[in-house]
Coordinates of C-alpha atoms in Angstrom, one line a residue:
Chain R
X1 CA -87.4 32.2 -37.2
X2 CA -85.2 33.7 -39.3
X3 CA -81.4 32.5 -40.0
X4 CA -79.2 33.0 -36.6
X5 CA -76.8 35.8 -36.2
X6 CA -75.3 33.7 -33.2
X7 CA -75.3 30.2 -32.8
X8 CA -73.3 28.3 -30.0
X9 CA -72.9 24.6 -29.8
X10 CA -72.0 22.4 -27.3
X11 CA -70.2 25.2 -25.6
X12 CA -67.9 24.9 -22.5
X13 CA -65.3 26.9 -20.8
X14 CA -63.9 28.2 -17.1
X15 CA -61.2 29.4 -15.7
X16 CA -57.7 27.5 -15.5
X17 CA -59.1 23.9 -15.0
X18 CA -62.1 24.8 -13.3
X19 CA -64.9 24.3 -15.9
X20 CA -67.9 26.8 -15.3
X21 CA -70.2 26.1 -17.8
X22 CA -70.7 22.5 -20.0
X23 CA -72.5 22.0 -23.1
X24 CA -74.2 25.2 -23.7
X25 CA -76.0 25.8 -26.6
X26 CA -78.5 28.7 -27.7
X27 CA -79.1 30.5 -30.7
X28 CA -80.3 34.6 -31.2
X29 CA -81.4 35.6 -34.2
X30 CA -80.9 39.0 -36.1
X31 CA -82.9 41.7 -34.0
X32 CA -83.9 39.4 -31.2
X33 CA -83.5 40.1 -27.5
X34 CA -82.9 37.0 -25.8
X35 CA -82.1 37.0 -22.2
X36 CA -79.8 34.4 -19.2
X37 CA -81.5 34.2 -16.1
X38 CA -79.7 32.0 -13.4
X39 CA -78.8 32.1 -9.7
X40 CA -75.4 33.7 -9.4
X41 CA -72.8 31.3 -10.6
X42 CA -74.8 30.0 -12.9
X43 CA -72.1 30.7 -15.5
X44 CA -73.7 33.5 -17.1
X45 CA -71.3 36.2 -17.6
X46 CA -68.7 33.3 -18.3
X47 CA -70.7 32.2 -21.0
X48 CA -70.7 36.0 -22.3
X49 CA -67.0 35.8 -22.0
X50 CA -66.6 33.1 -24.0
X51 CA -68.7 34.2 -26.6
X52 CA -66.8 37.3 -26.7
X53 CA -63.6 35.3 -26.7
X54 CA -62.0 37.4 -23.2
X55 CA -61.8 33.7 -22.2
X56 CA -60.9 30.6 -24.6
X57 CA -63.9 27.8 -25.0
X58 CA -62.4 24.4 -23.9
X59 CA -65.0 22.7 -26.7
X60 CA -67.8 23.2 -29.0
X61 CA -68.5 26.4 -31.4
X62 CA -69.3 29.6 -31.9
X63 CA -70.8 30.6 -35.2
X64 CA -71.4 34.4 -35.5
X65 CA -72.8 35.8 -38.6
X66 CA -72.2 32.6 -40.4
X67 CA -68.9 32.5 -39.3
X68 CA -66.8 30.2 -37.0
X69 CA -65.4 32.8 -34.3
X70 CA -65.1 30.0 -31.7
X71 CA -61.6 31.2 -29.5
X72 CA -61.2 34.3 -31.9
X73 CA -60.2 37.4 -29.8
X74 CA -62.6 40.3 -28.2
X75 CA -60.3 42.8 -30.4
X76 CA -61.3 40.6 -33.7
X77 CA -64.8 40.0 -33.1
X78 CA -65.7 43.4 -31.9
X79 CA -65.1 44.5 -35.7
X80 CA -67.1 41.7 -36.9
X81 CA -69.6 43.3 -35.0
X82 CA -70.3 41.8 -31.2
X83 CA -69.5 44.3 -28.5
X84 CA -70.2 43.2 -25.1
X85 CA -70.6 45.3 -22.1
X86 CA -68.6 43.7 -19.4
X87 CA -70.0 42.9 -16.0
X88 CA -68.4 45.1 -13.8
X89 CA -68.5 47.9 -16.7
X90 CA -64.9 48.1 -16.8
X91 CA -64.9 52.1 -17.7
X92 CA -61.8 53.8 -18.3
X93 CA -62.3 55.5 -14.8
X94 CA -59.5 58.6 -14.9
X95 CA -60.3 59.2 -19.1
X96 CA -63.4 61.6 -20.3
X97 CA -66.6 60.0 -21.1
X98 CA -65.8 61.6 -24.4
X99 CA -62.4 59.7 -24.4
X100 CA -64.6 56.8 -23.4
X101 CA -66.6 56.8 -26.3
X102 CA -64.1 57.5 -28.3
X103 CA -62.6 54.4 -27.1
X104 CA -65.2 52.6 -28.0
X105 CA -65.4 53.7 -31.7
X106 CA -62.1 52.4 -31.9
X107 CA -62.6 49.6 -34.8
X108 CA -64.1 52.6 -36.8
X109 CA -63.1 55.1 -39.8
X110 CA -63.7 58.8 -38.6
X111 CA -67.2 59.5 -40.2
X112 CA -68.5 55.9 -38.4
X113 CA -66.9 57.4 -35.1
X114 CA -68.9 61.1 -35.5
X115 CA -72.4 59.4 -36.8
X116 CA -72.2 57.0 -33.5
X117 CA -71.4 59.7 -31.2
X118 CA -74.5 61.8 -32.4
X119 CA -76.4 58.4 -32.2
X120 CA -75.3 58.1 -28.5
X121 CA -75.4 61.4 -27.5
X122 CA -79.2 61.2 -29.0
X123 CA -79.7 57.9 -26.8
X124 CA -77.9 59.4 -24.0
X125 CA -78.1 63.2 -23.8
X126 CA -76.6 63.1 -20.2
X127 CA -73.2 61.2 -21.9
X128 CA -73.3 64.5 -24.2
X129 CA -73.7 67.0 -21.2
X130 CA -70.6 65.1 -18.8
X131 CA -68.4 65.1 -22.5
X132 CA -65.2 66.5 -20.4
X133 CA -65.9 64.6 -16.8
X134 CA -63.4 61.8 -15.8
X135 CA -65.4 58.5 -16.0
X136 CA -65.0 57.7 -12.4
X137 CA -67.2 60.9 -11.4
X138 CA -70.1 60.0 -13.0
X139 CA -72.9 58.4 -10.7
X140 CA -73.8 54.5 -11.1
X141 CA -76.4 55.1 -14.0
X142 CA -74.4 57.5 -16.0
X143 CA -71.9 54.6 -15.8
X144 CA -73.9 52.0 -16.8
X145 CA -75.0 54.5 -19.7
X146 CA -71.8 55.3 -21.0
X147 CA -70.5 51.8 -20.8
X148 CA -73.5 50.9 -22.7
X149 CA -72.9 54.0 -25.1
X150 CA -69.1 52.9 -25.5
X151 CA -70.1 49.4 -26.9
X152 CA -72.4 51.0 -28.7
X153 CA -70.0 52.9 -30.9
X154 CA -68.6 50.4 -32.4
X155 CA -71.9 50.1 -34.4
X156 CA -72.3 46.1 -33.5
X157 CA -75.3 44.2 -34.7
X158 CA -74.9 41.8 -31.5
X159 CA -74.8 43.2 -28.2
X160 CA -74.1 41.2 -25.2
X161 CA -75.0 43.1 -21.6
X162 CA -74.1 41.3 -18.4
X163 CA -76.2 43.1 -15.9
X164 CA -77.1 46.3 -16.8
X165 CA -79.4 46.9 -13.9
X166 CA -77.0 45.9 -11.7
X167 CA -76.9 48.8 -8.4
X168 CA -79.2 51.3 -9.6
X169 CA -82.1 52.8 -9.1
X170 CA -85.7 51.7 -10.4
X171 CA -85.4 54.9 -12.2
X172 CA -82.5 54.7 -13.5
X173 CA -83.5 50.7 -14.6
X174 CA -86.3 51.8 -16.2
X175 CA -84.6 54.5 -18.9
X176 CA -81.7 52.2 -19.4
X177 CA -84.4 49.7 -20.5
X178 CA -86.3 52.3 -22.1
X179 CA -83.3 52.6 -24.4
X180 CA -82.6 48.6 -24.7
X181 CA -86.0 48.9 -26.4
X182 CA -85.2 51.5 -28.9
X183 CA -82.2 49.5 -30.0
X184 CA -84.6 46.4 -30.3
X185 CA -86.6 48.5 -32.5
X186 CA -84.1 49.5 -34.4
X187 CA -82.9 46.0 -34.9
X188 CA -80.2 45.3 -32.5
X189 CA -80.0 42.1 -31.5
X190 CA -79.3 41.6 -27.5
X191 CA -78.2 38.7 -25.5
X192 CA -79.5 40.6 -21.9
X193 CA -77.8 38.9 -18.9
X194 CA -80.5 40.0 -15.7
X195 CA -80.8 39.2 -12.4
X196 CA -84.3 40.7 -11.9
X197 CA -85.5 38.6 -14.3
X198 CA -89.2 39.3 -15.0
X199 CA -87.7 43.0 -15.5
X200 CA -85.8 41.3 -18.4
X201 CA -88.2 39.0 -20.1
X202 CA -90.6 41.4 -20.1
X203 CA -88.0 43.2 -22.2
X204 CA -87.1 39.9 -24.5
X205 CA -88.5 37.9 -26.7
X206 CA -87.0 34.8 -25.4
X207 CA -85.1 33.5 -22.0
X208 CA -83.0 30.7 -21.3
X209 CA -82.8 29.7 -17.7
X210 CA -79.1 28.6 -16.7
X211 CA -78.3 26.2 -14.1
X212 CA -75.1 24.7 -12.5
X213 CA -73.5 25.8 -15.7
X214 CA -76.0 24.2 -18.4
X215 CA -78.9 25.8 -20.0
X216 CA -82.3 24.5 -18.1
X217 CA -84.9 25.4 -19.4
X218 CA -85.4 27.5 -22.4
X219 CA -89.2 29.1 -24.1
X220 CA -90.2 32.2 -25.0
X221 CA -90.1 35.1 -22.9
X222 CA -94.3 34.7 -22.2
X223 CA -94.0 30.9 -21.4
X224 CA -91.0 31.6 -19.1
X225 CA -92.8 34.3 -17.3
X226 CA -95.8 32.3 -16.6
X227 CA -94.0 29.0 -15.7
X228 CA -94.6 28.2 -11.9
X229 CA -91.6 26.8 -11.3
X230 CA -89.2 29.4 -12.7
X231 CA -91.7 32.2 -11.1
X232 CA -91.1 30.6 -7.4
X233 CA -87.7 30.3 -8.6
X234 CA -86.4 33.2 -10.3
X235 CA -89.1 35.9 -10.7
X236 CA -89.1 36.7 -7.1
X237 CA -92.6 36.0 -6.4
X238 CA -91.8 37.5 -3.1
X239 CA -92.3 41.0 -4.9
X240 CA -96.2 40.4 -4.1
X241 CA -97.5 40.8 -7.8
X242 CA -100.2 38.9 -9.0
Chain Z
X1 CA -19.8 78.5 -2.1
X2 CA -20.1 81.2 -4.6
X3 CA -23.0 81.8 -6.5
X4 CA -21.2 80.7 -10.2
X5 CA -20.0 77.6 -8.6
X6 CA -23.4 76.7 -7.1
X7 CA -25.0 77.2 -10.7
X8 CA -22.2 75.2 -12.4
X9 CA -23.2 72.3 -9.7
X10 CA -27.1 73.0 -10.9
X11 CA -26.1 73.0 -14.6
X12 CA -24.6 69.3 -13.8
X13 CA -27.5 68.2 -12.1
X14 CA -30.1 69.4 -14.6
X15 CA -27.6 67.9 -17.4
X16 CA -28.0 64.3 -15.5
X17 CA -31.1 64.7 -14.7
X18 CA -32.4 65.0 -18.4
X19 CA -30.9 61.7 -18.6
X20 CA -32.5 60.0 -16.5
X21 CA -35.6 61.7 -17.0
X22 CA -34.9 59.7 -20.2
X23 CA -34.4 56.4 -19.2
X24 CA -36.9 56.8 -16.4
X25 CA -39.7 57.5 -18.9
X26 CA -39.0 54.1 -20.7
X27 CA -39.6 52.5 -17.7
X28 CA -42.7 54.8 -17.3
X29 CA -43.9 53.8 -21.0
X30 CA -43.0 49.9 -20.3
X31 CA -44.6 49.9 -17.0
X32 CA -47.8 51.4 -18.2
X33 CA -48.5 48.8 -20.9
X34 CA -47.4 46.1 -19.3
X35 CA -47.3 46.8 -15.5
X36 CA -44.1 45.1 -15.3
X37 CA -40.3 46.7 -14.7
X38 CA -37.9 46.2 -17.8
X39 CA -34.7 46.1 -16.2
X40 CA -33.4 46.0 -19.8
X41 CA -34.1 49.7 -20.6
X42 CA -30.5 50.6 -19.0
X43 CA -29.2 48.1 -21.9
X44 CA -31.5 50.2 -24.3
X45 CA -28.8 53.3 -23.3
X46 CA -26.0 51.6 -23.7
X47 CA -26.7 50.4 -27.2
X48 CA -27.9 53.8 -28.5
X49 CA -24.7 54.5 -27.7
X50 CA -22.6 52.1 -28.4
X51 CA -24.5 51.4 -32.0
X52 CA -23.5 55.7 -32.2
X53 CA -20.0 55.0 -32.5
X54 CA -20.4 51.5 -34.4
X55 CA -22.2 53.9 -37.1
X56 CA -19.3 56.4 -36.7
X57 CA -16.4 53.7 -37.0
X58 CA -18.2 52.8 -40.4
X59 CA -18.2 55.8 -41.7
X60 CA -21.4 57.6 -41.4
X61 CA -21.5 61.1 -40.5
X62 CA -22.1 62.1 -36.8
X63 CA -25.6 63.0 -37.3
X64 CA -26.6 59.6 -39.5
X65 CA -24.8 57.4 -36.8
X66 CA -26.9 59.3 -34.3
X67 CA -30.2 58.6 -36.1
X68 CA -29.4 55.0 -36.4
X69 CA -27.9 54.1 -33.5
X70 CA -31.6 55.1 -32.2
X71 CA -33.2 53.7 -35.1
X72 CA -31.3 50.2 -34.1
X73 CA -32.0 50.0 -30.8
X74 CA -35.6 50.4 -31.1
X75 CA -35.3 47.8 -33.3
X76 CA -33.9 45.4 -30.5
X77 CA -36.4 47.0 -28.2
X78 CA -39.1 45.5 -31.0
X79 CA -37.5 42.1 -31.1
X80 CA -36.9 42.6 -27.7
X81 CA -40.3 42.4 -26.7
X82 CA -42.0 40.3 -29.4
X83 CA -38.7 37.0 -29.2
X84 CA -38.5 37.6 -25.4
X85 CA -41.4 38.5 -23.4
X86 CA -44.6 37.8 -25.6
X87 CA -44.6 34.0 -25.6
X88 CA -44.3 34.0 -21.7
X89 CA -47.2 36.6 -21.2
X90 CA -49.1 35.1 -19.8
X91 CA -46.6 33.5 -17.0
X92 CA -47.1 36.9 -14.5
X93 CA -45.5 39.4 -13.8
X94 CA -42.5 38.0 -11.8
X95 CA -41.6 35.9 -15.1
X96 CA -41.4 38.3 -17.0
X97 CA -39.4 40.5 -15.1
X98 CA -36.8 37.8 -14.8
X99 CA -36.5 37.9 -18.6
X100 CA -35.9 41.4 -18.5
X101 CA -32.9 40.6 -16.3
X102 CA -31.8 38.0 -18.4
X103 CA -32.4 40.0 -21.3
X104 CA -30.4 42.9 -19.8
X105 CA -27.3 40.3 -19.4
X106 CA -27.4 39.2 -22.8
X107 CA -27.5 42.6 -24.5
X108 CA -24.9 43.3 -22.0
X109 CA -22.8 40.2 -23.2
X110 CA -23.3 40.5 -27.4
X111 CA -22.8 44.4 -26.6
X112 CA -18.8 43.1 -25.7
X113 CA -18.8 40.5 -28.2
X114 CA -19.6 43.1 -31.0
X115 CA -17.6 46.2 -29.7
X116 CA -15.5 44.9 -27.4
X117 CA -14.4 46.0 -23.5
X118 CA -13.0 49.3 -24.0
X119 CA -14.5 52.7 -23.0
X120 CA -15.3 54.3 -26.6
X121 CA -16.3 57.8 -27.5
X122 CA -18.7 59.7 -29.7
X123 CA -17.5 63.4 -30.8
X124 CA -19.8 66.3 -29.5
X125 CA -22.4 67.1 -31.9
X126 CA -21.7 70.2 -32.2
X127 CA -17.8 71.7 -32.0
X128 CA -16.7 74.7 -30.2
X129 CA -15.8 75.8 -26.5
X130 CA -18.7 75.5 -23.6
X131 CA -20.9 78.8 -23.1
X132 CA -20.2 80.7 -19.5
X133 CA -23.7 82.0 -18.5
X134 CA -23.2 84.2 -15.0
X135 CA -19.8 82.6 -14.3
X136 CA -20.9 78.9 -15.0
X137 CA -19.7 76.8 -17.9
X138 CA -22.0 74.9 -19.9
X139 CA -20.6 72.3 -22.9
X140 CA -22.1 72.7 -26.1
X141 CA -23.6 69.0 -25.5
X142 CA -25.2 69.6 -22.4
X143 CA -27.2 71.9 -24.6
X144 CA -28.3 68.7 -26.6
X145 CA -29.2 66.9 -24.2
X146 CA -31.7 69.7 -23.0
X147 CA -33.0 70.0 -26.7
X148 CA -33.3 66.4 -27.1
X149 CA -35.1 65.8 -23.7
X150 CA -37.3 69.0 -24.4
X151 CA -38.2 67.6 -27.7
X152 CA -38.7 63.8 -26.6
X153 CA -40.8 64.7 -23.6
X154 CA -43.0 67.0 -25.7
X155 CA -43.5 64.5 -28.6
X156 CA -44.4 62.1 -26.1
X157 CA -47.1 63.9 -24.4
X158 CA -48.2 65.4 -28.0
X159 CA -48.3 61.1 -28.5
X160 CA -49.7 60.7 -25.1
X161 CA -52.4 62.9 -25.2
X162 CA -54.0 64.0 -28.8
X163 CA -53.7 60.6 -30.8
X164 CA -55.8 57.4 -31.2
X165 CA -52.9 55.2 -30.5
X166 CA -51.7 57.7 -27.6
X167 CA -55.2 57.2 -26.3
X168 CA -54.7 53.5 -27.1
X169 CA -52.0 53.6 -24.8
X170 CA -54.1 55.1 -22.1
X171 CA -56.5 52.8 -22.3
X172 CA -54.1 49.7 -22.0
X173 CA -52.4 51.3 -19.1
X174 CA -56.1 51.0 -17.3
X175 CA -57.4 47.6 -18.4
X176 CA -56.2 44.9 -20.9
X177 CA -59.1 43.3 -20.6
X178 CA -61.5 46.4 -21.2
X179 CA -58.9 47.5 -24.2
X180 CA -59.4 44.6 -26.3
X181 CA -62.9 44.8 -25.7
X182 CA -62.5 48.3 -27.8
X183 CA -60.6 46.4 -30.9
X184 CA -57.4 47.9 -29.5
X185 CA -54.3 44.8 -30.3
X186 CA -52.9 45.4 -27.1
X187 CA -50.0 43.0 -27.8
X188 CA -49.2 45.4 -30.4
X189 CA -49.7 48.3 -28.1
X190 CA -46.9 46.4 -25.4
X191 CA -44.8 45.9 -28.5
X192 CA -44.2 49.8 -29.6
X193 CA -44.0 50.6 -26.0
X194 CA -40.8 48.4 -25.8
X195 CA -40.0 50.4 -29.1
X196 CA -40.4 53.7 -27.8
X197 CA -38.6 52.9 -24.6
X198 CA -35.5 51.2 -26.6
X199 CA -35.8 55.2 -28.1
X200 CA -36.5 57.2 -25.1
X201 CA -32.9 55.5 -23.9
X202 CA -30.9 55.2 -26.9
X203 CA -31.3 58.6 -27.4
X204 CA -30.2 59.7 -23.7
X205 CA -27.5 56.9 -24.5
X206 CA -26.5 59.0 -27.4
X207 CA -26.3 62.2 -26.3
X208 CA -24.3 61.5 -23.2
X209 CA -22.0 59.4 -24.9
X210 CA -19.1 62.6 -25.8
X211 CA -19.4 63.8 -22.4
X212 CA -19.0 60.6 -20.6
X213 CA -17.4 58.2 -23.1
X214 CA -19.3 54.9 -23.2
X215 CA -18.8 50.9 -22.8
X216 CA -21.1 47.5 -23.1
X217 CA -21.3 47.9 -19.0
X218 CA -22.9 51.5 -18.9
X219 CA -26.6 50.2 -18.7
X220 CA -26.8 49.0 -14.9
X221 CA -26.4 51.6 -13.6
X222 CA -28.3 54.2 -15.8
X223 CA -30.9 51.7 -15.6
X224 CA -31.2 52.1 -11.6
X225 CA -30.9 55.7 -11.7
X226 CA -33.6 56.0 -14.1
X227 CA -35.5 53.4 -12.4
X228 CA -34.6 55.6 -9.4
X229 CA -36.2 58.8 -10.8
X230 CA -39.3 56.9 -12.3
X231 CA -40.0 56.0 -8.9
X232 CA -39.7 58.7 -7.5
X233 CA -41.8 60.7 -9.4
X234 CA -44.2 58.1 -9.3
X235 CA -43.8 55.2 -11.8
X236 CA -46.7 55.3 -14.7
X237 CA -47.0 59.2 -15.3
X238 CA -44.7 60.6 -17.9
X239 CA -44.5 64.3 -16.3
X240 CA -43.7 62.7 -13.2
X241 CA -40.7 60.7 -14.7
X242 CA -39.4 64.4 -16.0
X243 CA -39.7 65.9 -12.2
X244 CA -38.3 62.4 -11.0
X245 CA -35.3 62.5 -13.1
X246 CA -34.4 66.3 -12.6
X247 CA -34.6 66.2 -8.9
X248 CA -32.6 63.0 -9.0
X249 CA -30.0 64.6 -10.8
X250 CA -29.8 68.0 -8.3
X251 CA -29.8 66.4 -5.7
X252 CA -27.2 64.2 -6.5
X253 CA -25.4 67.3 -8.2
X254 CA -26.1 69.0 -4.9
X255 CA -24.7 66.3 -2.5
X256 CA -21.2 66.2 -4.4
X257 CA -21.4 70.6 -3.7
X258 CA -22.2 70.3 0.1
X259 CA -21.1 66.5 0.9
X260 CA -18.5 64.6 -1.2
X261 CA -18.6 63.4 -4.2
X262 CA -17.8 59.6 -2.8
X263 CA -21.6 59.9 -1.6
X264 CA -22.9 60.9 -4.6
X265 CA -25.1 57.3 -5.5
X266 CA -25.5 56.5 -1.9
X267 CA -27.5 59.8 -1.3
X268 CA -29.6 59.0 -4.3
X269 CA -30.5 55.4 -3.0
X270 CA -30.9 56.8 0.4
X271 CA -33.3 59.1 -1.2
X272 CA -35.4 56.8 -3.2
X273 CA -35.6 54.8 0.2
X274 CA -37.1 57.4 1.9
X275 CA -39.7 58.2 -0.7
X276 CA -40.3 54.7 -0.9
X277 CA -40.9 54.5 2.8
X278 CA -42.7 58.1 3.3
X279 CA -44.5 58.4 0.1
X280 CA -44.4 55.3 -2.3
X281 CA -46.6 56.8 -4.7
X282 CA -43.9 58.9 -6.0
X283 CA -43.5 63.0 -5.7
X284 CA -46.1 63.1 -8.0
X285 CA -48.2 60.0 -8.0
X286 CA -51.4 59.0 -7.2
X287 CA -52.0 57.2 -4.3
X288 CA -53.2 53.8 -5.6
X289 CA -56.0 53.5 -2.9
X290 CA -58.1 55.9 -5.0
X291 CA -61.8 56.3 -4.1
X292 CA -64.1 54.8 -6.2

């Protein structure tokens, strides 16, 4: 495998006192898509939120791009390249979708701000038909698209997505994913949090299964899939395939 | 009541109510970046006006000291915020509000220290006897303080509305969290807020300041009237500051024409009580149980 373009050690963090998630460590390299499965409360999106530094690690390190970011702010990193679409979304509901990606373009000079709009609009040609509509007004997939959009315009090499799927329609799932694969084609690297988890791997080239706050088990996205365990588990084998 | 006397009461109204349109919109701009009340932004008044005549006594010209004495008390507004507020940020709300009172009585107190106790005044800006417009009399100075309100209101919504860091602001005034997520240094975004609202006061500090005379205690009670009007408008919307402050201001004006003039603030707390209790998102607000 190539060198890592994020690297986290020993990580742990929570909120207040309450620690969530202990001694985490994983590693994605440039253009990968690796993906956190986990029951919820795992600590998933906390980890995402400590590697995107909205909360502060209580130990261990982040290393992004060769560089220690461990604590460093969302507003820092995010020109350094990470972006993470929050769980939740967190759109600016009242603002334009244009404003919204506009937003999200923030870190960059005017021509990067045009050249990732006609990116996203290319990605998203519904973002580029609801330009004027408040954010709020869109339906739950146009959401998810823009908020994925926004992060996008800030032109990161890292992506972090905490639940993209979450609410929507198969539909809907399946061209949101469509597009996760373009960018992995293009040589995004992703760190995917999922809860329909075979939806994800089959997306990924690796998983990491998160338990009580610690990674669990960790292989390739084929090994994962085909693991008894985590199929009873966390594949829903309730869905009747195979 | 005669038609010319009923004006002259509407000029007066509209002339206060610029003023705390003013004041109330530094609340607005304070509140929307950090969701907290500064119940310094009276003090912010009083210093643009007080700092007016320091400039004056020194020498300047009239429009220099004007300039400055705004210039110098978005400078405390700046310090304000950054040797005050921002190392207790992240101690809530209610902390931080406290500050702002404690702030408020220490501007209050150095204001006395520096210029003493005694009612000082600023000379008009611009000499000459008032204008009579269909029988009512309107100073020179009130038609500064239109001016300046026009100009400050529209070069805040120009701010607001069609620049990055106006859109900055926005986005703050929505989510922190999601913000920062963006690259935008929202501590630097709270920071020229307090600037802009030590400004937005100052300057209606400044412009009052040869109609009314002014002293180091002027800023309480500005600071509820204007706190008055942004709530009633409905606090975090700049327009709705404007229509706050206005009706404010008539309806005080109004009250001394048809009541008394003892009345006057007790109709305008009465009034902000009703709105609070009928409709306490503002004239103009938003009800905060929006659909989602």
């Amino acid at each position: 495998m190539s060198e890592s373009l994020l690297k986290v050690e020993g990580l742990c963090a929570g909120y207040g006192r309450v620690p969530v998630i202990r001694d985490v460590s994983l590693s994605v390299a440039a253009g990968e898509v690796v993906t956190l499965i986990g029951a919820n409360g795992a600590g998933k999106s906390t980890l995402l939120k400590a590697i995107s530094g909205l909360i502060k690690p209580t130990a261990g390190t982040v290393i992004f791009d060769g560089l220690d970011v461990t604590g460093t702010p969302p507003e820092r990193l995010v020109r350094q390249g990470l972006a993470l679409v929050p769980e939740g979304r967190m759109l600016f509901g009242p603002m334009s979708v244009h404003e919204n990606l506009l937003l999200g373009g923030h870190t960059q000079t005017p021509e990067g701000v045009r050249g990732a709009l006609e990116r996203v609009h290319t990605l998203f040609p519904v973002l580029a038909e609801r330009s004027s509509q408040a954010a709020a007004t869109l339906s739950g997939g146009e959401q998810q698209m823009l908020a994925v959009g926004r992060a996008l315009m800030s032109s990161p090499r890292l992506l972090l997505l905490d639940e993209p799927s979450l609410g929507l329609a198969p539909k809907v799932i399946a061209d949101i994913f469509a597009v996760l694969d373009g960018l992995r084609a293009e040589g995004l690297a992703i760190l995917l949090v999922e809860q329909d988890a075979r939806l994800a791997l089959r997306h990924s080239d690796r998983g990491l299964v998160m338990r009580a706050g610690h990674v669990a088990l960790e292989g390739t996205a084929s090994e994962l899939i085909s693991n008894d365990d985590i199929r009873l588990i966390y594949l829903g084998a309730w869905h009747g395939e195979e | 009541m005669g038609s010319a006397e009923l004006l002259q009461f509407a000029v007066a109204g509209l002339k206060n109510g610029s003023i705390y349109a003013l004041v109330a919109l530094g609340f607005t701009l304070v509140f929307g970046s950090t969701g907290i009340i500064n119940f310094a932004q009276g003090e912010f008044f009083m210093l643009g006006g007080m700092l007016a005549v320091f400039f004056v006594k020194l020498g300047l010209p009239l429009p220099l000291a004007v300039v400055a004495g705004v210039l110098a008390t978005a400078v405390v507004g700046l310090a304000f915020e950054r040797v005050a507020l921002r190392p207790r940020r992240d101690s809530g709300p209610l902390a931080l509000i406290i500050i702002t009172i404690g702030g408020s009585m220490v501007l209050r107190s150095l204001s006395r220290h520096a210029f003493g106790g005694n009612e000082l005044s600023l000379p008009a800006f611009t000499e000459g006897a008032s204008i009579v417009v269909a029988g009512a009399a309107i100073e020179r100075q009130a038609l500064w303080v239109w001016g300046l309100t026009i100009v400050a209101v529209a070069g805040l919504s120009w701010l607001y509305s069609k620049t990055r860091f106006g859109r900055s602001m926005r986005a703050c005034s929505l989510s922190h969290e999601a913000s920062r997520l963006m690259g935008i240094d929202t501590a630097r975004i709270v920071m020229v807020s307090f600037g802009l609202a030590a400004v937005l006061g100052a300057l209606a500090g400044v412009v009052v300041a040869p109609l009314t005379q002014t002293s180091f205690n002027v800023g309480a009670r500005i600071g509820l009237k204007g706190f008055a009007a942004a709530i009633l408008g409905g606090l975090g919307n700049p327009i709705a500051a404007v229509v706050g402050g206005l009706a404010l201001g008539l309806v005080e004006s109004m009250s001394i024409a048809f009541i008394s003039s003892t009345y006057k603030d007790v109709i305008a707390l009465v009034l902000l009580l009703v709105v609070l209790f009928v409709r306490p998102e503002g004239i103009l607000g938003r009800a905060t149980r929006e659909k989602v």
